[in-house]
Amino acid sequence: MPPASPKRVGVLALQGDFEAHRKALAAVGASVVEVRTAAQLDGIDGLVIPGGESSTMLKLLDAENLTGALAEFGGRRPIFGTCAGAILLAKEVTRPAQASLALMDIDVERNAYGRQLDSRVTHIATEPEFGERTRPPSDLEAVFIRAPIIRRVGADARVLAWYQGDPVLVEQGKHLVATFHPELTPDLRVHELFMSKL
Ligand code: GLN
């Protein structure tokens, strides 16, 4: 049998740290496509929405007529949102309130760790299921940069990792969000988990 062709994964490349995701996805065997137009969503198996500034990303999405196309794409294919990407996938966004794609039943508060703790590198605790579906160890190094806090997780969403009692890695069906930046650490398990959904 010929080897299976690699999964084609898009990275929304309008703004933010899409380059780090491109490298992480390539390292887990994806064929990576930078997405800047709605037409580039055709033929990809999943999409990563990177960190950056969610309010800026929203403006660029509207300017490129991509907002509706992304919502439609998320109705049929997996999306992985990190930090600003998680904010875009949430149902309700506060501080300040802003529009979102509402593809996941979670509510987020932006920049919720406050000025003193803008950014940090730390360890987070994963649910046993995370290690079972990827590999040990059970904890994960996590980089937070002006991160949101997930304030509500709906009944159909599942928390896979926690930090200081708040959910930081959540999945709902085919979609996945992280409030930290797994593309900035050498541990590829979160990207592997996303690949397993494609
Ligand atoms: N603070 C940013 C926002 O609210 C998110 C930061 C990030 O993606 N690292 O959109």
Short mmCIF file of C-alpha atoms and ligand atoms in Angstrom, two decimals:
data_model
loop_
_atom_site.label_atom_id
_atom_site.label_comp_id
_atom_site.label_asym_id
_atom_site.label_seq_id
_atom_site.Cartn_x
_atom_site.Cartn_y
_atom_site.Cartn_z
CA MET A 1 0.00 0.00 0.00
CA PRO A 2 1.28 3.51 -0.71
CA PRO A 3 1.86 5.59 2.45
CA ALA A 4 -1.11 7.75 3.48
CA SER A 5 -0.74 11.30 2.19
CA PRO A 6 -0.02 13.85 4.95
CA LYS A 7 -2.90 15.79 6.44
CA ARG A 8 -3.21 19.31 5.06
CA VAL A 9 -3.47 21.77 7.91
CA GLY A 10 -4.06 25.49 7.45
CA VAL A 11 -2.65 28.19 9.73
CA LEU A 12 -4.53 31.47 9.71
CA ALA A 13 -1.72 33.84 8.72
CA LEU A 14 -3.28 37.30 8.93
CA GLN A 15 -1.53 38.32 12.15
CA GLY A 16 0.20 36.84 15.20
CA ASP A 17 2.55 33.90 15.73
CA PHE A 18 1.51 31.70 12.83
CA GLU A 19 5.14 30.91 11.92
CA ALA A 20 5.73 28.99 15.18
CA HIS A 21 2.58 26.92 14.52
CA ARG A 22 3.73 26.23 10.98
CA LYS A 23 6.95 24.71 12.35
CA ALA A 24 5.19 22.68 15.07
CA LEU A 25 2.64 21.30 12.59
CA ALA A 26 5.38 20.37 10.12
CA ALA A 27 7.21 18.61 12.97
CA VAL A 28 4.15 16.41 13.63
CA GLY A 29 3.90 15.48 9.95
CA ALA A 30 1.35 17.95 8.56
CA SER A 31 1.51 19.56 5.17
CA VAL A 32 1.01 23.20 6.19
CA VAL A 33 -0.90 25.83 4.22
CA GLU A 34 -0.88 29.51 5.21
CA VAL A 35 -4.44 30.80 5.01
CA ARG A 36 -5.12 34.43 4.11
CA THR A 37 -8.18 34.09 1.87
CA ALA A 38 -11.41 32.09 1.97
CA ALA A 39 -10.35 30.14 -1.14
CA GLN A 40 -7.34 28.79 0.78
CA LEU A 41 -9.71 26.97 3.15
CA ASP A 42 -10.66 24.64 0.30
CA GLY A 43 -9.08 21.23 0.56
CA ILE A 44 -7.54 21.55 4.03
CA ASP A 45 -8.35 19.02 6.77
CA GLY A 46 -8.14 21.40 9.74
CA LEU A 47 -7.09 24.91 10.73
CA VAL A 48 -5.04 26.54 13.48
CA ILE A 49 -5.92 30.05 14.61
CA PRO A 50 -2.77 31.36 16.31
CA GLY A 51 -2.13 33.76 19.16
CA GLY A 52 -1.89 37.45 18.44
CA GLU A 53 -4.37 40.22 19.09
CA SER A 54 -7.91 38.94 18.72
CA SER A 55 -9.45 42.40 18.12
CA THR A 56 -6.99 43.03 15.26
CA MET A 57 -7.60 39.56 13.86
CA LEU A 58 -11.35 40.19 13.86
CA LYS A 59 -10.88 43.38 11.84
CA LEU A 60 -8.62 41.61 9.34
CA LEU A 61 -11.06 38.69 9.05
CA ASP A 62 -13.86 41.10 8.21
CA ALA A 63 -11.68 43.01 5.74
CA GLU A 64 -10.83 39.75 3.94
CA ASN A 65 -14.45 38.50 4.03
CA LEU A 66 -13.21 35.52 6.00
CA THR A 67 -15.46 35.61 9.06
CA GLY A 68 -18.39 33.74 7.49
CA ALA A 69 -16.07 31.35 5.65
CA LEU A 70 -14.31 30.44 8.90
CA ALA A 71 -17.60 29.84 10.72
CA GLU A 72 -18.71 27.60 7.86
CA PHE A 73 -15.36 25.77 7.83
CA GLY A 74 -15.61 25.17 11.59
CA GLY A 75 -19.01 23.58 11.09
CA ARG A 76 -17.40 20.71 9.21
CA ARG A 77 -13.67 20.62 10.07
CA PRO A 78 -11.54 20.83 13.24
CA ILE A 79 -10.12 24.16 14.38
CA PHE A 80 -7.43 24.58 17.05
CA GLY A 81 -7.31 28.06 18.58
CA THR A 82 -4.45 29.22 20.80
CA CYS A 83 -4.81 32.29 23.01
CA ALA A 84 -6.27 34.93 20.64
CA GLY A 85 -7.46 31.96 18.54
CA ALA A 86 -9.27 30.57 21.60
CA ILE A 87 -10.91 33.98 22.09
CA LEU A 88 -12.16 33.89 18.49
CA LEU A 89 -13.68 30.41 18.96
CA ALA A 90 -15.47 31.25 22.23
CA LYS A 91 -19.17 31.94 22.55
CA GLU A 92 -18.97 34.99 24.85
CA VAL A 93 -16.00 37.32 25.16
CA THR A 94 -15.60 39.93 27.90
CA ARG A 95 -13.15 42.66 28.93
CA PRO A 96 -14.04 44.14 26.58
CA ALA A 97 -16.89 42.32 24.88
CA GLN A 98 -16.25 41.56 21.23
CA ALA A 99 -17.65 39.44 18.42
CA SER A 100 -16.52 35.83 18.00
CA LEU A 101 -17.15 32.75 15.89
CA ALA A 102 -18.94 30.96 18.78
CA LEU A 103 -17.82 27.52 17.59
CA MET A 104 -17.15 26.36 21.17
CA ASP A 105 -19.44 26.57 24.17
CA ILE A 106 -16.97 28.43 26.39
CA ASP A 107 -16.85 32.00 27.70
CA VAL A 108 -13.55 33.85 28.02
CA GLU A 109 -12.31 36.98 29.71
CA ARG A 110 -9.45 38.64 27.82
CA ASN A 111 -6.14 39.64 29.43
CA ALA A 112 -7.48 38.18 32.63
CA TYR A 113 -4.24 37.57 34.52
CA GLY A 114 -3.62 41.29 34.89
CA ARG A 115 -0.58 43.43 34.27
CA GLN A 116 1.69 42.00 36.97
CA LEU A 117 1.52 38.54 35.45
CA ASP A 118 1.31 39.45 31.79
CA SER A 119 3.46 36.56 30.61
CA ARG A 120 5.03 33.51 32.23
CA VAL A 121 6.45 30.08 31.58
CA THR A 122 5.07 27.51 33.99
CA HIS A 123 3.87 23.93 34.37
CA ILE A 124 0.24 22.94 34.07
CA ALA A 125 -1.53 19.78 35.19
CA THR A 126 -3.26 17.67 32.56
CA GLU A 127 -6.17 15.29 33.00
CA PRO A 128 -5.10 11.59 32.83
CA GLU A 129 -6.90 11.37 29.52
CA PHE A 130 -4.42 13.80 27.94
CA GLY A 131 -1.46 11.48 28.64
CA GLU A 132 -3.48 8.45 27.55
CA ARG A 133 -4.31 10.05 24.21
CA THR A 134 -0.79 11.38 23.69
CA ARG A 135 2.13 10.26 25.92
CA PRO A 136 3.34 10.76 29.48
CA PRO A 137 4.34 12.84 31.45
CA SER A 138 1.11 14.15 32.88
CA ASP A 139 2.24 17.75 33.18
CA LEU A 140 3.00 20.16 30.40
CA GLU A 141 5.23 23.20 30.15
CA ALA A 142 3.07 26.18 29.22
CA VAL A 143 3.84 29.70 28.02
CA PHE A 144 1.14 32.27 28.78
CA ILE A 145 1.24 35.67 27.04
CA ARG A 146 -1.48 38.16 28.00
CA ALA A 147 -3.74 35.14 28.18
CA PRO A 148 -7.51 35.01 28.57
CA ILE A 149 -9.16 32.97 31.33
CA ILE A 150 -11.88 30.52 30.35
CA ARG A 151 -14.66 31.50 32.77
CA ARG A 152 -17.34 28.99 31.68
CA VAL A 153 -17.16 25.57 30.04
CA GLY A 154 -20.40 24.23 28.57
CA ALA A 155 -21.68 20.70 29.19
CA ASP A 156 -20.44 19.40 25.83
CA ALA A 157 -16.92 20.77 26.28
CA ARG A 158 -14.20 18.92 28.19
CA VAL A 159 -11.26 20.30 30.14
CA LEU A 160 -7.96 18.53 29.40
CA ALA A 161 -5.60 20.75 31.44
CA TRP A 162 -5.77 23.25 34.29
CA TYR A 163 -3.68 26.08 35.68
CA GLN A 164 -4.42 27.61 39.08
CA GLY A 165 -7.88 26.01 39.00
CA ASP A 166 -8.85 27.45 35.63
CA PRO A 167 -9.28 25.43 32.42
CA VAL A 168 -6.46 26.12 29.94
CA LEU A 169 -6.89 23.30 27.38
CA VAL A 170 -10.45 22.46 26.35
CA GLU A 171 -11.96 20.38 23.56
CA GLN A 172 -15.45 20.18 22.23
CA GLY A 173 -15.95 17.52 19.61
CA LYS A 174 -13.56 18.27 16.78
CA HIS A 175 -12.40 21.64 18.13
CA LEU A 176 -9.61 22.39 20.59
CA VAL A 177 -8.52 25.56 22.40
CA ALA A 178 -5.51 26.41 24.56
CA THR A 179 -5.08 29.70 26.42
CA PHE A 180 -1.30 29.06 26.41
CA HIS A 181 1.11 28.67 23.49
CA PRO A 182 2.06 25.02 22.78
CA GLU A 183 3.77 26.18 19.60
CA LEU A 184 6.45 27.91 21.73
CA THR A 185 7.68 24.83 23.64
CA PRO A 186 9.44 21.76 22.21
CA ASP A 187 6.75 19.37 23.56
CA LEU A 188 4.57 18.56 20.54
CA ARG A 189 1.81 16.62 22.32
CA VAL A 190 -0.89 19.29 22.01
CA HIS A 191 -0.32 19.53 18.26
CA GLU A 192 -0.33 15.72 18.08
CA LEU A 193 -3.67 15.70 19.88
CA PHE A 194 -5.06 18.13 17.31
CA MET A 195 -3.71 16.00 14.45
CA SER A 196 -5.53 12.99 15.94
CA LYS A 197 -8.83 14.85 15.35
CA LEU A 198 -8.29 15.28 11.60
N1 GLN B 1 -4.35 39.47 24.71
C1 GLN B 1 -4.64 38.97 23.39
C2 GLN B 1 -6.11 39.20 23.03
O1 GLN B 1 -6.86 39.58 23.84
C3 GLN B 1 -4.30 37.50 23.27
C4 GLN B 1 -2.82 37.29 23.51
C5 GLN B 1 -2.22 36.14 22.78
O2 GLN B 1 -2.77 35.61 21.81
N2 GLN B 1 -1.04 35.78 23.19
O3 GLN B 1 -6.48 39.00 21.93
#
